XYZ file of C-alpha atoms in Angstrom:
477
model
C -119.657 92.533 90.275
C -116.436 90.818 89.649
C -115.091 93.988 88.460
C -115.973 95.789 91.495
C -114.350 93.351 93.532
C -111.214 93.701 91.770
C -110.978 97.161 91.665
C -112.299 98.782 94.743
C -110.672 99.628 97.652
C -107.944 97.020 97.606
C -105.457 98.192 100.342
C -101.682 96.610 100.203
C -100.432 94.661 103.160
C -96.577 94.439 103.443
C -96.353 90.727 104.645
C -93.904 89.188 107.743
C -93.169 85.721 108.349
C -93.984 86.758 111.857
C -97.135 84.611 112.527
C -98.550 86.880 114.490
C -99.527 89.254 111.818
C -102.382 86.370 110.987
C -104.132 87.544 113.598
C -104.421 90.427 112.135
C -105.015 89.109 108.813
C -108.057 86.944 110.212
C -109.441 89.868 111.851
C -109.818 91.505 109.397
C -111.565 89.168 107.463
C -113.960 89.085 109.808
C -114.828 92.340 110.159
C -114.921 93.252 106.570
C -117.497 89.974 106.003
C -118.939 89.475 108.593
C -117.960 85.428 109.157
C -118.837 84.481 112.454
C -116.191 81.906 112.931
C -112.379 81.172 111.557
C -109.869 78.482 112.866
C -106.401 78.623 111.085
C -103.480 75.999 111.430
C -100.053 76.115 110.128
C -97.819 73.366 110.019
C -93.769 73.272 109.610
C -92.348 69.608 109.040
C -93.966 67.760 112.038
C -94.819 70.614 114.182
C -97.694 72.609 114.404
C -96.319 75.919 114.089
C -99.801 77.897 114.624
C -103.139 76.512 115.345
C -105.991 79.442 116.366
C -109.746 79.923 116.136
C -111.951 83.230 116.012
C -114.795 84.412 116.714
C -117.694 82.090 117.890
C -118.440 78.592 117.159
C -120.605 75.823 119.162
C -124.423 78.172 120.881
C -122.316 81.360 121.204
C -119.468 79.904 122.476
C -115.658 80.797 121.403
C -114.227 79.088 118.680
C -111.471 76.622 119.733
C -109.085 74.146 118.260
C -111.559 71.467 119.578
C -114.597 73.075 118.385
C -116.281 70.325 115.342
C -116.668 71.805 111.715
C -118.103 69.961 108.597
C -114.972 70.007 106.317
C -117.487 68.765 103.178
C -114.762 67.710 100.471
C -112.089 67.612 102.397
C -113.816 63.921 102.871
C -112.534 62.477 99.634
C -109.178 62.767 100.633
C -109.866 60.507 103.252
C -111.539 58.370 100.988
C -109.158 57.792 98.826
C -106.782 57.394 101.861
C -109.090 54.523 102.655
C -108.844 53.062 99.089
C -104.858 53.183 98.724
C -104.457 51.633 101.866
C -107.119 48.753 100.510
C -104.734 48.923 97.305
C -101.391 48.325 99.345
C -102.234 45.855 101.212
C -103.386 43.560 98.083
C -107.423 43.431 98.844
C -108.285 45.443 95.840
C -106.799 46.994 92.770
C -107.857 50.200 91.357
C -107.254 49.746 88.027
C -109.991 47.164 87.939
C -113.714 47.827 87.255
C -116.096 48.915 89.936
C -117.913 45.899 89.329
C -115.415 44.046 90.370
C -116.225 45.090 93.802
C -119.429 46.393 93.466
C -121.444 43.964 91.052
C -124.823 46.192 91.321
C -123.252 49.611 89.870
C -125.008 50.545 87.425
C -125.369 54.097 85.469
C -127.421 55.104 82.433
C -124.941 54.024 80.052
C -123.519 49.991 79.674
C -119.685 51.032 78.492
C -119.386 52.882 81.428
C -121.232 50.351 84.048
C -118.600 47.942 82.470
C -115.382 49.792 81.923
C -115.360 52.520 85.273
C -112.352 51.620 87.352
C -112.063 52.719 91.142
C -108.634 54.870 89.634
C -111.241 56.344 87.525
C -113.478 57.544 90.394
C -110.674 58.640 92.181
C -109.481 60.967 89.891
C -112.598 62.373 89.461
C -112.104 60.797 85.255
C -115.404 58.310 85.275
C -117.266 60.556 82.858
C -119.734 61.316 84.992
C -120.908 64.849 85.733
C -122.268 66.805 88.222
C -124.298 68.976 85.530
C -126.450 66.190 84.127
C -127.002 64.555 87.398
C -128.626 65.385 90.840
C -129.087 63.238 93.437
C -132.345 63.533 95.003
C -131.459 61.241 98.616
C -132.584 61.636 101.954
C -130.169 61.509 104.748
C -131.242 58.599 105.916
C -129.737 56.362 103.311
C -127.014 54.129 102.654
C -123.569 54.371 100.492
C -125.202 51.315 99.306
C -128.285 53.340 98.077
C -126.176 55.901 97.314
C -124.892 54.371 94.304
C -128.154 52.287 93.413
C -129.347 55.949 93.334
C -127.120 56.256 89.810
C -128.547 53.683 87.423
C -130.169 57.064 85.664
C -127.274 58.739 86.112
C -125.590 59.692 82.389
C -122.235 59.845 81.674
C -120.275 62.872 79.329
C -117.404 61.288 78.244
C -115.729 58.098 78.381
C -113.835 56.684 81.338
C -110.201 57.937 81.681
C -110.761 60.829 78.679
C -111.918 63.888 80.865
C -112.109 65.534 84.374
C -115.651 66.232 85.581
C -115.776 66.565 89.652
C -118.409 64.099 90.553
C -119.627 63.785 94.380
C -120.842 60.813 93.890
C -117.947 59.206 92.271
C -116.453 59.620 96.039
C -119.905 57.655 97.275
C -119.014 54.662 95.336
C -115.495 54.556 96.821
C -116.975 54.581 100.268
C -119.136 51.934 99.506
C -116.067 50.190 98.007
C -114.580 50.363 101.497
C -117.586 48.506 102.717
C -117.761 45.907 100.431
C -114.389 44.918 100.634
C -114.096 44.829 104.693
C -117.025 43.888 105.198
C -117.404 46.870 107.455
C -119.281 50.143 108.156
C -117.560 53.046 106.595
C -117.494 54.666 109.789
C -116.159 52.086 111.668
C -112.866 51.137 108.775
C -111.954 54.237 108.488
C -112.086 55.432 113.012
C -110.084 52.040 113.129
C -107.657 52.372 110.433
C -107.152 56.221 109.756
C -108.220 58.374 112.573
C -107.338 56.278 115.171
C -103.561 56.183 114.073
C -103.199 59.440 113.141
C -104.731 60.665 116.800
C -107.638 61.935 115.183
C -109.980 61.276 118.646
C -112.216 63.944 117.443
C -113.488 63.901 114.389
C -116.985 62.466 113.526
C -118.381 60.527 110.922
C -121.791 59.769 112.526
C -124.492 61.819 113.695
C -126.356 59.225 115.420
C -125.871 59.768 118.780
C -125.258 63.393 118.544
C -122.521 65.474 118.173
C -120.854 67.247 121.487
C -119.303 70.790 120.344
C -120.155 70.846 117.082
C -119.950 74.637 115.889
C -123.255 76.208 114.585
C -123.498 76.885 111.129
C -124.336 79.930 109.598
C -125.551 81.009 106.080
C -125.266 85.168 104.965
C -128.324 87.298 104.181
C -127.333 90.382 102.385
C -123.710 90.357 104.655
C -125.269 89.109 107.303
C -124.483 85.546 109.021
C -127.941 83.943 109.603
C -127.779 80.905 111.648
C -128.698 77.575 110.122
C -128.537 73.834 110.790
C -126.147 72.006 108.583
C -128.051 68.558 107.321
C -126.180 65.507 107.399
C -126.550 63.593 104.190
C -125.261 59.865 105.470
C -125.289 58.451 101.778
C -122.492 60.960 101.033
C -120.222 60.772 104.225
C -117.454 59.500 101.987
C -117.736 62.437 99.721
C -118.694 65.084 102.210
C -119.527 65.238 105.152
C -116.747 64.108 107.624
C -116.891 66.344 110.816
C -113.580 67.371 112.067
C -111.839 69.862 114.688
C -108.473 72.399 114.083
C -106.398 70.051 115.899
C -107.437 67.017 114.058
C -106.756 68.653 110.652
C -103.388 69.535 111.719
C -102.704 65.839 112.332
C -103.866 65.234 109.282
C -102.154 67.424 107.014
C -98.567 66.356 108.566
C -99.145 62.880 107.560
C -100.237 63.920 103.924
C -96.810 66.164 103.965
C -94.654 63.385 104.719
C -93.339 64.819 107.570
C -93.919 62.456 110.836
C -92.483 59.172 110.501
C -94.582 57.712 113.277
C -97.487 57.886 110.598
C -95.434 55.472 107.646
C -97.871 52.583 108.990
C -101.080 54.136 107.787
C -99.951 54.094 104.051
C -96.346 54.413 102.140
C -95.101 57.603 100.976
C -95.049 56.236 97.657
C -99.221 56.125 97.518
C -99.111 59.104 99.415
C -97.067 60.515 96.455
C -99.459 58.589 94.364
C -102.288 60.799 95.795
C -101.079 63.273 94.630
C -100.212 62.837 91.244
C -102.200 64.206 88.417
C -104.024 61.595 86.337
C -104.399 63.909 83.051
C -102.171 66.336 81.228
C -104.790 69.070 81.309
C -106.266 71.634 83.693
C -107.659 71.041 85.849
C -105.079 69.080 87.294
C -106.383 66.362 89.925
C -104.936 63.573 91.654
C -107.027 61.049 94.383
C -108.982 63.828 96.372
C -106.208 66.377 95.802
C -106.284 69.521 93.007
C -102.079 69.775 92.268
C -101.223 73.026 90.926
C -97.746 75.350 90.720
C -98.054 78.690 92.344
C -95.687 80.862 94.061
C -92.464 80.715 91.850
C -93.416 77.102 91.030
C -93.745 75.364 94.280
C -95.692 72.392 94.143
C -99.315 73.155 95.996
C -101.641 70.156 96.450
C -105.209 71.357 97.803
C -108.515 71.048 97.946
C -111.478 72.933 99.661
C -114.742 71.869 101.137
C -118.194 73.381 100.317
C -121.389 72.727 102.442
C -124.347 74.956 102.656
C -122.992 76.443 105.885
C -119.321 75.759 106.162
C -115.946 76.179 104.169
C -112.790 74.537 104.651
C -109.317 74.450 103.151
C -106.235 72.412 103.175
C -102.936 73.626 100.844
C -99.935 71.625 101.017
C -96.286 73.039 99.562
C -94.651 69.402 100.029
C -91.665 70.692 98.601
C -91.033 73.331 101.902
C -92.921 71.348 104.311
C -95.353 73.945 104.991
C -99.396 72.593 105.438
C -101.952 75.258 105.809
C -105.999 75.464 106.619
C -109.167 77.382 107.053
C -112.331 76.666 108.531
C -115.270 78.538 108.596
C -118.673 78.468 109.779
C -120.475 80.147 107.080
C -120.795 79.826 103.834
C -122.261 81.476 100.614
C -121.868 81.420 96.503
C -120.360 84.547 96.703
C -117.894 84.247 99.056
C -117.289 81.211 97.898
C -116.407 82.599 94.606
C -114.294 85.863 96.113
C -113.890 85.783 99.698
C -112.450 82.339 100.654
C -110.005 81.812 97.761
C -108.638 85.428 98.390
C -108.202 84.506 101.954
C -106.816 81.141 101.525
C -104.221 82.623 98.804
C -103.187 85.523 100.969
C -102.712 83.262 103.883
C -100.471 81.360 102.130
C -98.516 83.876 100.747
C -98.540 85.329 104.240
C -96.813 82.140 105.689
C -94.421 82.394 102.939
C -93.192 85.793 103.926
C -94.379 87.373 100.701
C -96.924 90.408 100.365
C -100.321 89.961 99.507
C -103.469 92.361 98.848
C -106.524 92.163 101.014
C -109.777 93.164 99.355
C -112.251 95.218 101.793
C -114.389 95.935 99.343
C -116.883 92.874 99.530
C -119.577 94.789 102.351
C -119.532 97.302 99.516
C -120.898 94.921 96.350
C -122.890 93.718 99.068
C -124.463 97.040 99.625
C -124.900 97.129 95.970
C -126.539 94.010 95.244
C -128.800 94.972 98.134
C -129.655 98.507 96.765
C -130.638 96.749 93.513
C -132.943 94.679 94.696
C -134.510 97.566 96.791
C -134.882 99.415 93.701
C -136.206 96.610 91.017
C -138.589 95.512 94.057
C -139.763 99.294 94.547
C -140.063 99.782 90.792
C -142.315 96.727 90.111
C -144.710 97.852 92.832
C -144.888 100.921 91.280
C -145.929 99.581 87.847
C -148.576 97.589 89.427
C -149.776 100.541 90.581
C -149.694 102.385 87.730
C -150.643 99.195 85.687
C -154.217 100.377 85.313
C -153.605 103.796 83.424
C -150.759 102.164 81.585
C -152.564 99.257 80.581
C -155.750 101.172 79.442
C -153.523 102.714 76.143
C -152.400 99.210 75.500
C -155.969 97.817 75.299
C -156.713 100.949 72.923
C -154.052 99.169 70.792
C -156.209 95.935 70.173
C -156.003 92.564 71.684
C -153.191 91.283 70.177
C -150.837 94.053 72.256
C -153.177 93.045 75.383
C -152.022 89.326 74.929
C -148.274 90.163 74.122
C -148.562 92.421 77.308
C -149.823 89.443 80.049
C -147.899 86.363 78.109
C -144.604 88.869 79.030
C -145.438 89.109 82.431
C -145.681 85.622 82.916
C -143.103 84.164 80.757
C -140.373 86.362 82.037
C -140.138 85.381 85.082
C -139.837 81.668 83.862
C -136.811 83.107 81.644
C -135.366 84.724 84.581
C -135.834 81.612 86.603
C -133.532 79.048 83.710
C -130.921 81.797 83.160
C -130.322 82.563 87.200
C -129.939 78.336 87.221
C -127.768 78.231 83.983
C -125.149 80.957 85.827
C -125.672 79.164 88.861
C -124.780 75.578 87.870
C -121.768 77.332 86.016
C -120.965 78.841 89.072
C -120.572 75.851 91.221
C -119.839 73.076 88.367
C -123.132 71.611 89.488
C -126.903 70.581 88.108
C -129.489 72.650 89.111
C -130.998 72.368 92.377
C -133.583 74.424 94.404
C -132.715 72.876 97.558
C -128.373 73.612 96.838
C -129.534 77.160 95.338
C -131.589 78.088 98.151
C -128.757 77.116 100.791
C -125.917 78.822 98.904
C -127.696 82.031 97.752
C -130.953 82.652 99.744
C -130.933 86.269 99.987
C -130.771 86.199 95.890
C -133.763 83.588 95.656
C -135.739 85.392 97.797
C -135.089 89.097 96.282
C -136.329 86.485 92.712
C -138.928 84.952 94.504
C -140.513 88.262 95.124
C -140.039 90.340 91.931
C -141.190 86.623 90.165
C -144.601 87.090 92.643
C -144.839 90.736 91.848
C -145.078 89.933 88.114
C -147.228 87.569 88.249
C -149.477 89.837 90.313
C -149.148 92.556 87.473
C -150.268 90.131 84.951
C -153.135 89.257 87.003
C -154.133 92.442 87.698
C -153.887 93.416 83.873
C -156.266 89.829 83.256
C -158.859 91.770 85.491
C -158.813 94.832 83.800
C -158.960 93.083 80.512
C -162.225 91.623 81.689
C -163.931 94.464 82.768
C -163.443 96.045 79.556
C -164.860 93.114 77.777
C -167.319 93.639 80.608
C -167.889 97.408 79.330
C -167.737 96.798 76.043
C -164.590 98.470 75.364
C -162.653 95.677 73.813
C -164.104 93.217 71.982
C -163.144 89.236 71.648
């Protein structure tokens, strides 16, 4: 697959620093895959220099730059905004344990309740991974709960030696922010972040409802499928901030330094801080920012934002001033793995007056993915119904072929089922999930579901015909 993508049908696009050739850009995008929804913003020092949405957002409606969009990771940044301000003005200090702060943390491991600092969970270095642990919450619960939730949880390495992205290190944090105000997430961070950056729009509580909030939309074989989005409370802090175009253009000129009028809601010095790398190796991560050197070494700090129905992506070249970001409405593991990075990176490069190549080929491995599991779904059928003839040599064989015969039926399917999570969790850096699986790639789980259902019927039917020859006589136990 990943070799189709590369290869086919890549068609170059001389680039312009004329923003008006990201119109075309987008629209193309859309076309070739289908997304129902795109809102770009560009920012130059403290101006927005473009801000536009496509295509449709909130019950059919047009897209607009007040339309709401789950940003889903974007959050941490604005966690760890919360925490650095908490850290300037003296009321915590992050190089002190969690406990400190939170004296019922707990994980599966007692150096690690003991010695995990709040630096530690905010550059994503607490040992904890995403691979051995799932969270199994409802929607309806707290931070609090959220991070009673990890006393099982088991760490990989020791705090401060590796990277492993961690959600719920990000939960902790927010709960962090509670403990030490003494307030409601929600309420700290409308009062001390979005209210002074003008952020009048975004939502952090579901409550009451949400006015223009976009629909969401998952993809079934190319095609958007509309879906609700569920909002899991216990993870606000890590994922699930709601936010509009405008809003995120506010944002991302405070986090490039660029409006002075925004020095009171933390110094550029943490801001700097933020992003900073915490290890020598790759990945490189600072406190909710990935900080990487890409086009002829510019500094880029970015991060993106994955939710069962909606992307989003923030890069930042500090070093020219330039902020850029995408939101979408619809989401998938495979575009997630080749659209959205391809259009994020061309974007940028777009902004930056170089050229960049725009893949059209993605309908195509669509149409191939799609054509396979036609073909293994018409091919299984037709070896149930030719099970009978087929089956009648192997019983000539003796029972022990009869056995092998069945126990394959059955147990590859259950094979099938641990190496599709395996590639899956390696996919995503995550622990498997049917719920996450099933929102990210449910065209794929049910193409599975069905060739798992029509083995399982093939086995049975060979257990029947294995009877009546007992029945006859034929074969003997």
């Amino acid at each position: 697959m990943v070799v189709i993508v590369l290869f086919l049908g890549f068609r170059h696009v001389e680039a312009s620093p004329n923003y008006n050739n990201i119109d075309t850009m987008i629209k193309n995008y859309m076309r070739d895959f289908n997304i129902p929804g795109i809102a770009v913003i560009v920012t130059k020092g403290d101006n927005v220099v473009y801000l536009k949405s496509f295509g449709i957002g909130h019950d059919n409606k047009s897209l607009g730059k007040d339309t709401k969009m789950y940003i889903g990771s974007l959050s941490k940044s604005f966690t760890a905004l919360a925490i650095m301000q908490l850290e300037e003005s003296g009321k915590i200090d992050i190089d002190k344990p969690v406990k400190t702060y939170l004296p019922y943390f707990k994980v599966n491991n007692n150096y690690s309740t003991e010695n995990i600092t709040v630096r530690h969970l905010l550059n994503q270095t607490s040992g904890m991974s995403e691979i051995n642990n799932i969270s199994k919450l409802k929607n309806t619960t707290s931070l609090r709960e959220g991070v009673l939730d990890l006393k099982k949880a088991r760490p990989v390495s020791k705090p401060g030696d590796e990277f492993h992205y961690f959600n719920p290190n990000y939960v902790i944090l927010g709960a962090i922010v509670e403990e030490v105000t003494g307030e409601k997430y929600e309420k700290y961070m409308k009062e001390n972040i979005l209210g002074p950056l003008g952020m009048k729009n975004t939502v952090l509580d579901i409550k009451n409802g949400v006015t223009n909030l976009s629909n969401g939309f998952g993809a079934f074989a190319g095609f958007p499928v509309k879906r609700r989005e569920e909002f899991i409370k216990s993870a606000i802090s890590a994922g699930f901030i709601i936010s509009t175009p405008e809003d995120i253009s506010k944002y991302i000129i405070f986090q490039n330094k660029t409006n002075k009028t925004f020095r009171n809601v933390l110094s550029y010095r943490n801001i700097d801080e933020m992003h900073k790398p915490a290890l020598r190796t790759k990945p490189y991560y600072g406190m909710g920012w990935f900080i990487n050197e890409k086009y002829n070494n510019t500094k880029v700090v970015e991060h993106n934002g994955e939710l069962k129905n909606f992307h989003a992506d923030i890069v930042l070249l500090p070093e020219l001033d330039y902020g850029i970001s995408v939101m979408t409405n619809q989401n998938h593991v495979l575009y997630d793995i080749f659209v959205y990075p391809e259009l994020r990176e061309n974007l940028t490069k777009l902004v930056l007056g170089t050229s960049y190549k725009n893949s059209s080929t993605f309908t195509v491995v669509y149409l191939l993915l799609i054509t396979v599991g036609i073909i293994t779904i018409i091919v299984s059928i037709y070896i149930i119904i030719r099970t009978k003839k087929l089956f009648q040599k192997t019983i000539e064989k003796g029972l022990k072929r009869v056995y092998i015969s069945i126990i394959i039926d059955v147990i590859m399917p259950i094979i099938f089922l641990v190496m599709f999570s395996y590639f899956f969790s390696k996919m995503v850096q995550t622990g498997f999930s049917f719920e996450m699986i099933w929102g990210l790639t449910h065209d794929l789980v049910i193409w599975f579901l069905v060739i798992c259902i029509l083995a399982f019927i093939r086995a049975l039917y060979k257990i029947l015909i294995l009877h009546e020859a007992i029945k006859k006589g034929i074969i003997k136990l």
